[in-house]
Amino acid sequence: MEKEPVRVCVTGAAGQIAYSLLLRIARGDMFGSDQPVILHLLDLDFMMESLNGVVMELDDCALPVLVGAIATSDPAVAFKDIDVAILVGAFPRKEGMERADLLKRNVSIFKAAGEALNAHAKKTVKVLVVGNPANTNCLICQRSASDIPAANFTCLTRLDQNRAQVQIAKKLDVNAQNVSNVIIWGNHSSTQFPDARFAQVATGASSQFAPALIQDDAWLKGDFIKTVQTRGGAIIKARKLSSAMSAAQAIVDHMRDWTYGTSGESWTSMGIVSDGSYGIPAGLVYSMPVRISPGGAFQIVQNLEINDFAREQMEVTAKELIEERELALQFLA
């Protein structure tokens, strides 16, 4: 029997990240080649002509998984009965713009998104916030959707995890898929803490901890962390555009794991609403390692050793998130 279509809303749908993402969803990379999807594509009024062109291209791909595409500038239409919301659209930081101004702009966007999700989406909707500042935007959206469980809101740090995996893989001259259990703690910003202490590297029939293979503590505490923290800026400097292809891949990875689960003892990093684990203030949207069951229920990986260096790094990024939260809540009020 054919499966019911999954309704997926992508905001900022005429933008460059969405342009890389939509084909991936429509051909089955996110939910599988046997899962029909209906795309709900939301963007601003002045982007409608461009968005209609995107829909034409999707049509012309003649993809068996894609059974419908709705282009709209109306959140009530875009969020109607959806199963998944991927919130890519956000107000970008412009040259000379203060962080407070950026937060103020995005609080209004994500407050409205949360209210619209609450009014029109399924109460089981899974919400992934991509638009930056992603953690705090996710917090505002979640707090504005009181009828949807907090566990249904996450933000994207899988891009940072993928970047960290690649740096370890390059250091050891192995495939990135052989590296697992890297952790991204905290904010999707330059204060994030990429933690390789528990990373595993598959070597033949067994696996070993990455630090034991790398044997370079200075690199792990220095260049490795800095490279991951500043990778987005390095790409902007090189391309004159922000990450799009890699962001789309990370979104697919995040949603696939959130749908079908992580395997065995492996885990993944997601920005989630903290429950107080590891001393992170409850209610803060903070990236942590999680194991996910098929269907999407996740549990924070517990009892990982937090040494002095790790604690210092985790508190730095938590401090930034607390400051962002307090400022954003002032605007929300």
CSV table of C-alpha atoms in Angstrom, one decimal:
chain,number,residue,atom,x,y,z
A,1,MET,CA,0.0,0.0,0.0
A,2,GLU,CA,1.4,3.4,-0.9
A,3,LYS,CA,2.4,5.6,2.0
A,4,GLU,CA,0.6,8.8,2.8
A,5,PRO,CA,2.6,11.8,1.6
A,6,VAL,CA,4.8,13.7,4.1
A,7,ARG,CA,4.1,17.4,3.9
A,8,VAL,CA,7.3,19.4,4.3
A,9,CYS,CA,7.4,23.2,4.5
A,10,VAL,CA,10.6,25.0,3.6
A,11,THR,CA,10.8,28.7,4.3
A,12,GLY,CA,13.1,31.0,2.4
A,13,ALA,CA,12.3,28.7,-0.4
A,14,ALA,CA,13.5,30.9,-3.2
A,15,GLY,CA,17.0,31.3,-1.5
A,16,GLN,CA,20.2,29.6,-2.3
A,17,ILE,CA,20.1,27.0,0.5
A,18,ALA,CA,16.6,25.9,-0.5
A,19,TYR,CA,17.7,25.7,-4.1
A,20,SER,CA,20.3,23.1,-3.1
A,21,LEU,CA,17.9,21.4,-0.6
A,22,LEU,CA,14.6,21.1,-2.5
A,23,LEU,CA,15.9,18.6,-5.1
A,24,ARG,CA,17.4,16.5,-2.3
A,25,ILE,CA,14.0,16.3,-0.6
A,26,ALA,CA,12.0,15.7,-3.8
A,27,ARG,CA,14.2,12.8,-5.0
A,28,GLY,CA,13.9,11.0,-1.7
A,29,ASP,CA,17.3,11.7,0.0
A,30,MET,CA,15.6,12.8,3.2
A,31,PHE,CA,12.7,10.4,3.8
A,32,GLY,CA,13.5,7.6,1.4
A,33,SER,CA,12.7,6.7,-2.3
A,34,ASP,CA,9.4,5.1,-1.3
A,35,GLN,CA,8.1,8.0,0.7
A,36,PRO,CA,5.9,10.5,-1.3
A,37,VAL,CA,6.3,14.2,-0.3
A,38,ILE,CA,4.4,17.4,-0.9
A,39,LEU,CA,6.5,20.5,-0.6
A,40,HIS,CA,5.0,23.7,0.9
A,41,LEU,CA,7.3,26.5,-0.2
A,42,LEU,CA,7.1,29.8,1.7
A,43,ASP,CA,8.8,33.1,0.8
A,44,LEU,CA,8.1,36.8,0.8
A,45,ASP,CA,5.8,38.4,-1.7
A,46,PHE,CA,8.5,39.9,-3.8
A,47,MET,CA,10.1,36.5,-4.2
A,48,MET,CA,7.0,34.8,-5.7
A,49,GLU,CA,8.1,35.1,-9.3
A,50,SER,CA,11.4,33.4,-8.5
A,51,LEU,CA,9.7,30.8,-6.3
A,52,ASN,CA,7.3,29.9,-9.1
A,53,GLY,CA,10.4,29.3,-11.3
A,54,VAL,CA,11.7,26.9,-8.7
A,55,VAL,CA,8.4,25.0,-8.8
A,56,MET,CA,8.7,24.8,-12.6
A,57,GLU,CA,12.1,23.3,-12.3
A,58,LEU,CA,10.9,20.8,-9.7
A,59,ASP,CA,8.1,19.8,-12.1
A,60,ASP,CA,10.6,19.4,-14.9
A,61,CYS,CA,12.7,17.0,-12.9
A,62,ALA,CA,9.8,14.5,-13.2
A,63,LEU,CA,10.5,13.0,-9.8
A,64,PRO,CA,8.4,10.0,-8.7
A,65,VAL,CA,8.6,10.9,-5.0
A,66,LEU,CA,7.3,14.5,-5.4
A,67,VAL,CA,3.5,14.4,-5.6
A,68,GLY,CA,2.8,18.2,-5.1
A,69,ALA,CA,4.4,21.6,-4.6
A,70,ILE,CA,2.6,24.6,-3.2
A,71,ALA,CA,4.3,28.1,-3.6
A,72,THR,CA,2.9,30.8,-1.3
A,73,SER,CA,3.7,33.9,0.7
A,74,ASP,CA,1.0,33.1,3.3
A,75,PRO,CA,2.2,31.2,6.4
A,76,ALA,CA,-1.4,29.9,7.0
A,77,VAL,CA,-1.2,28.1,3.7
A,78,ALA,CA,2.4,27.1,4.0
A,79,PHE,CA,2.0,25.6,7.5
A,80,LYS,CA,-1.4,23.9,6.9
A,81,ASP,CA,-1.3,20.3,8.2
A,82,ILE,CA,2.4,20.0,7.7
A,83,ASP,CA,4.5,17.2,9.2
A,84,VAL,CA,7.9,18.9,8.9
A,85,ALA,CA,8.9,22.6,9.0
A,86,ILE,CA,12.4,23.5,7.8
A,87,LEU,CA,12.8,27.2,8.7
A,88,VAL,CA,15.6,28.4,6.5
A,89,GLY,CA,14.4,32.0,6.0
A,90,ALA,CA,15.8,34.6,8.4
A,91,PHE,CA,16.9,38.2,8.3
A,92,PRO,CA,20.6,38.2,7.4
A,93,ARG,CA,23.2,40.1,9.2
A,94,LYS,CA,24.3,43.1,7.1
A,95,GLU,CA,27.6,45.0,7.3
A,96,GLY,CA,27.7,47.3,10.2
A,97,MET,CA,24.6,45.7,11.9
A,98,GLU,CA,24.7,45.3,15.6
A,99,ARG,CA,23.8,41.9,17.1
A,100,ALA,CA,20.9,43.5,19.0
A,101,ASP,CA,19.4,44.7,15.7
A,102,LEU,CA,19.8,41.3,14.1
A,103,LEU,CA,18.1,39.6,17.0
A,104,LYS,CA,15.2,42.2,17.1
A,105,ARG,CA,14.5,41.5,13.4
A,106,ASN,CA,14.6,37.8,13.8
A,107,VAL,CA,12.5,37.7,17.0
A,108,SER,CA,9.6,39.1,15.0
A,109,ILE,CA,10.1,36.6,12.2
A,110,PHE,CA,10.3,33.6,14.4
A,111,LYS,CA,7.6,34.7,16.8
A,112,ALA,CA,5.2,34.9,13.8
A,113,ALA,CA,6.4,31.5,12.6
A,114,GLY,CA,5.8,29.9,15.9
A,115,GLU,CA,2.3,31.3,16.2
A,116,ALA,CA,1.5,30.2,12.6
A,117,LEU,CA,2.8,26.7,13.3
A,118,ASN,CA,0.8,26.5,16.4
A,119,ALA,CA,-2.4,27.6,14.6
A,120,HIS,CA,-2.0,25.6,11.4
A,121,ALA,CA,0.5,22.7,11.5
A,122,LYS,CA,0.0,19.3,13.0
A,123,LYS,CA,0.8,19.2,16.7
A,124,THR,CA,3.2,16.4,15.9
A,125,VAL,CA,5.2,18.6,13.5
A,126,LYS,CA,9.0,18.4,13.6
A,127,VAL,CA,10.5,21.9,13.4
A,128,LEU,CA,14.1,22.4,12.3
A,129,VAL,CA,15.4,26.0,12.5
A,130,VAL,CA,18.3,26.8,10.1
A,131,GLY,CA,18.2,30.6,9.8
A,132,ASN,CA,20.7,32.3,12.1
A,133,PRO,CA,21.1,33.0,14.9
A,134,ALA,CA,19.6,29.5,14.8
A,135,ASN,CA,19.6,28.5,18.5
A,136,THR,CA,17.9,31.7,19.7
A,137,ASN,CA,15.5,31.8,16.7
A,138,CYS,CA,14.5,28.2,17.6
A,139,LEU,CA,14.0,29.3,21.2
A,140,ILE,CA,11.7,32.1,20.2
A,141,CYS,CA,9.8,29.9,17.7
A,142,GLN,CA,9.3,27.2,20.4
A,143,ARG,CA,8.1,29.6,23.0
A,144,SER,CA,5.6,31.1,20.5
A,145,ALA,CA,4.0,27.6,19.8
A,146,SER,CA,2.6,26.6,23.2
A,147,ASP,CA,0.6,23.7,21.9
A,148,ILE,CA,3.5,21.9,20.2
A,149,PRO,CA,5.9,19.9,22.5
A,150,ALA,CA,9.3,21.5,23.1
A,151,ALA,CA,11.0,18.3,21.9
A,152,ASN,CA,9.6,19.0,18.5
A,153,PHE,CA,11.9,22.0,18.0
A,154,THR,CA,15.5,21.6,17.1
A,155,CYS,CA,18.1,23.8,15.4
A,156,LEU,CA,20.9,22.8,12.9
A,157,THR,CA,24.3,22.0,14.2
A,158,ARG,CA,24.8,19.0,12.0
A,159,LEU,CA,26.7,21.2,9.5
A,160,ASP,CA,29.3,21.9,12.3
A,161,GLN,CA,29.4,18.2,13.1
A,162,ASN,CA,30.0,17.3,9.5
A,163,ARG,CA,32.7,19.9,9.3
A,164,ALA,CA,34.4,18.4,12.4
A,165,GLN,CA,34.2,14.9,11.1
A,166,VAL,CA,35.9,16.0,7.9
A,167,GLN,CA,38.7,17.7,9.7
A,168,ILE,CA,39.4,14.5,11.7
A,169,ALA,CA,39.2,12.4,8.6
A,170,LYS,CA,41.6,14.6,6.7
A,171,LYS,CA,44.0,14.5,9.6
A,172,LEU,CA,44.0,10.7,9.6
A,173,ASP,CA,43.6,10.3,5.8
A,174,VAL,CA,40.4,8.3,6.1
A,175,ASN,CA,36.9,8.7,4.7
A,176,ALA,CA,34.7,11.1,6.6
A,177,GLN,CA,32.0,8.3,6.9
A,178,ASN,CA,34.5,6.4,9.0
A,179,VAL,CA,34.4,9.0,11.7
A,180,SER,CA,31.5,9.1,14.2
A,181,ASN,CA,30.5,10.5,17.6
A,182,VAL,CA,32.0,13.9,17.2
A,183,ILE,CA,30.1,16.3,19.4
A,184,ILE,CA,29.1,19.9,18.8
A,185,TRP,CA,28.3,21.6,22.2
A,186,GLY,CA,26.4,24.9,22.4
A,187,ASN,CA,25.7,27.7,19.9
A,188,HIS,CA,25.9,27.5,16.1
A,189,SER,CA,28.4,30.4,16.2
A,190,SER,CA,32.1,31.0,16.6
A,191,THR,CA,31.8,30.0,20.3
A,192,GLN,CA,30.6,26.5,19.6
A,193,PHE,CA,32.7,23.7,21.1
A,194,PRO,CA,33.6,20.9,18.6
A,195,ASP,CA,34.6,18.0,20.9
A,196,ALA,CA,36.6,15.1,19.5
A,197,ARG,CA,37.3,13.4,22.8
A,198,PHE,CA,34.7,10.6,22.2
A,199,ALA,CA,35.0,10.5,18.4
A,200,GLN,CA,35.4,7.0,16.9
A,201,VAL,CA,37.3,6.1,13.8
A,202,ALA,CA,36.4,2.8,12.0
A,203,THR,CA,39.6,0.9,11.2
A,204,GLY,CA,38.7,-2.4,9.5
A,205,ALA,CA,36.5,-4.5,11.7
A,206,SER,CA,37.0,-2.4,14.8
A,207,SER,CA,37.1,1.3,15.8
A,208,GLN,CA,39.4,3.4,17.9
A,209,PHE,CA,39.1,6.7,19.6
A,210,ALA,CA,40.2,9.6,17.4
A,211,PRO,CA,42.5,11.3,19.9
A,212,ALA,CA,44.5,8.0,20.4
A,213,LEU,CA,45.1,7.8,16.6
A,214,ILE,CA,45.8,11.5,16.1
A,215,GLN,CA,48.1,11.9,19.1
A,216,ASP,CA,48.2,15.6,18.8
A,217,ASP,CA,46.5,17.3,21.8
A,218,ALA,CA,47.6,20.7,20.7
A,219,TRP,CA,45.8,20.3,17.4
A,220,LEU,CA,42.7,19.0,18.9
A,221,LYS,CA,42.5,21.9,21.4
A,222,GLY,CA,43.7,24.5,18.8
A,223,ASP,CA,43.4,24.4,15.1
A,224,PHE,CA,40.8,21.7,15.0
A,225,ILE,CA,38.4,23.7,17.1
A,226,LYS,CA,39.2,27.0,15.4
A,227,THR,CA,38.8,25.6,11.9
A,228,VAL,CA,35.3,24.3,12.7
A,229,GLN,CA,34.3,27.5,14.5
A,230,THR,CA,35.3,29.7,11.6
A,231,ARG,CA,34.5,27.5,8.7
A,232,GLY,CA,31.4,29.4,7.7
A,233,GLY,CA,33.3,32.7,7.5
A,234,ALA,CA,36.1,31.0,5.5
A,235,ILE,CA,33.5,29.9,2.9
A,236,ILE,CA,32.0,33.3,2.7
A,237,LYS,CA,35.4,34.8,2.1
A,238,ALA,CA,36.2,32.3,-0.6
A,239,ARG,CA,32.8,32.2,-2.4
A,240,LYS,CA,31.4,35.6,-1.5
A,241,LEU,CA,28.3,33.6,-0.5
A,242,SER,CA,27.4,31.6,2.6
A,243,SER,CA,27.3,27.8,2.7
A,244,ALA,CA,24.5,26.4,0.7
A,245,MET,CA,25.4,22.9,-0.7
A,246,SER,CA,26.9,21.8,2.6
A,247,ALA,CA,24.0,23.3,4.6
A,248,ALA,CA,21.5,21.4,2.5
A,249,GLN,CA,23.4,18.2,3.0
A,250,ALA,CA,23.4,18.8,6.8
A,251,ILE,CA,19.7,19.5,6.8
A,252,VAL,CA,19.1,16.2,5.0
A,253,ASP,CA,21.3,14.3,7.4
A,254,HIS,CA,19.6,15.9,10.5
A,255,MET,CA,16.1,15.2,9.3
A,256,ARG,CA,16.9,11.7,8.1
A,257,ASP,CA,18.3,10.8,11.5
A,258,TRP,CA,15.4,12.5,13.3
A,259,THR,CA,13.0,10.4,11.2
A,260,TYR,CA,14.7,7.0,11.1
A,261,GLY,CA,17.0,7.1,14.2
A,262,THR,CA,20.7,6.8,14.9
A,263,SER,CA,22.3,3.4,14.6
A,264,GLY,CA,23.7,1.3,17.4
A,265,GLU,CA,25.8,3.3,19.9
A,266,SER,CA,26.4,6.2,17.6
A,267,TRP,CA,25.0,9.6,18.3
A,268,THR,CA,24.5,12.9,16.5
A,269,SER,CA,24.5,16.6,17.5
A,270,MET,CA,21.3,18.7,17.5
A,271,GLY,CA,20.4,22.0,19.0
A,272,ILE,CA,17.6,21.0,21.5
A,273,VAL,CA,15.7,22.6,24.4
A,274,SER,CA,18.0,21.7,27.4
A,275,ASP,CA,16.6,19.7,30.3
A,276,GLY,CA,19.5,20.8,32.6
A,277,SER,CA,21.9,18.0,31.6
A,278,TYR,CA,25.6,18.7,31.9
A,279,GLY,CA,24.7,21.8,33.9
A,280,ILE,CA,23.3,23.7,30.9
A,281,PRO,CA,20.4,25.9,32.0
A,282,ALA,CA,17.0,24.2,31.4
A,283,GLY,CA,15.1,25.8,28.5
A,284,LEU,CA,18.2,27.1,26.7
A,285,VAL,CA,18.4,25.8,23.1
A,286,TYR,CA,21.9,24.2,23.2
A,287,SER,CA,23.6,21.6,20.9
A,288,MET,CA,24.1,18.3,22.6
A,289,PRO,CA,24.8,14.7,21.6
A,290,VAL,CA,21.6,12.7,21.3
A,291,ARG,CA,20.6,9.1,20.3
A,292,ILE,CA,17.4,9.0,18.3
A,293,SER,CA,14.9,6.1,18.1
A,294,PRO,CA,13.0,5.4,14.8
A,295,GLY,CA,10.1,7.8,14.7
A,296,GLY,CA,12.1,10.7,16.2
A,297,ALA,CA,12.1,10.4,20.0
A,298,PHE,CA,15.6,11.4,21.2
A,299,GLN,CA,17.6,11.1,24.4
A,300,ILE,CA,20.6,13.1,25.5
A,301,VAL,CA,23.7,11.0,25.8
A,302,GLN,CA,24.5,11.0,29.5
A,303,ASN,CA,27.5,10.4,31.7
A,304,LEU,CA,30.1,11.7,29.4
A,305,GLU,CA,33.2,12.9,31.3
A,306,ILE,CA,33.5,16.7,31.2
A,307,ASN,CA,37.0,17.7,32.0
A,308,ASP,CA,38.1,21.3,32.9
A,309,PHE,CA,38.9,22.2,29.3
A,310,ALA,CA,35.6,21.0,28.1
A,311,ARG,CA,33.7,22.7,30.9
A,312,GLU,CA,35.3,26.0,30.1
A,313,GLN,CA,34.4,25.7,26.4
A,314,MET,CA,30.9,24.7,27.2
A,315,GLU,CA,30.4,27.6,29.6
A,316,VAL,CA,31.7,30.1,27.1
A,317,THR,CA,29.1,29.1,24.5
A,318,ALA,CA,26.4,28.8,27.1
A,319,LYS,CA,27.1,32.4,28.3
A,320,GLU,CA,26.7,33.7,24.7
A,321,LEU,CA,23.4,31.8,24.4
A,322,ILE,CA,22.1,33.2,27.7
A,323,GLU,CA,23.0,36.7,26.6
A,324,GLU,CA,21.2,36.2,23.3
A,325,ARG,CA,18.2,34.7,25.1
A,326,GLU,CA,17.8,37.6,27.5
A,327,LEU,CA,18.1,40.2,24.7
A,328,ALA,CA,15.6,38.3,22.5
A,329,LEU,CA,13.1,37.9,25.3
A,330,GLN,CA,13.1,41.6,25.9
A,331,PHE,CA,12.1,42.1,22.2
A,332,LEU,CA,9.6,39.2,22.5
A,333,ALA,CA,7.9,41.0,25.5
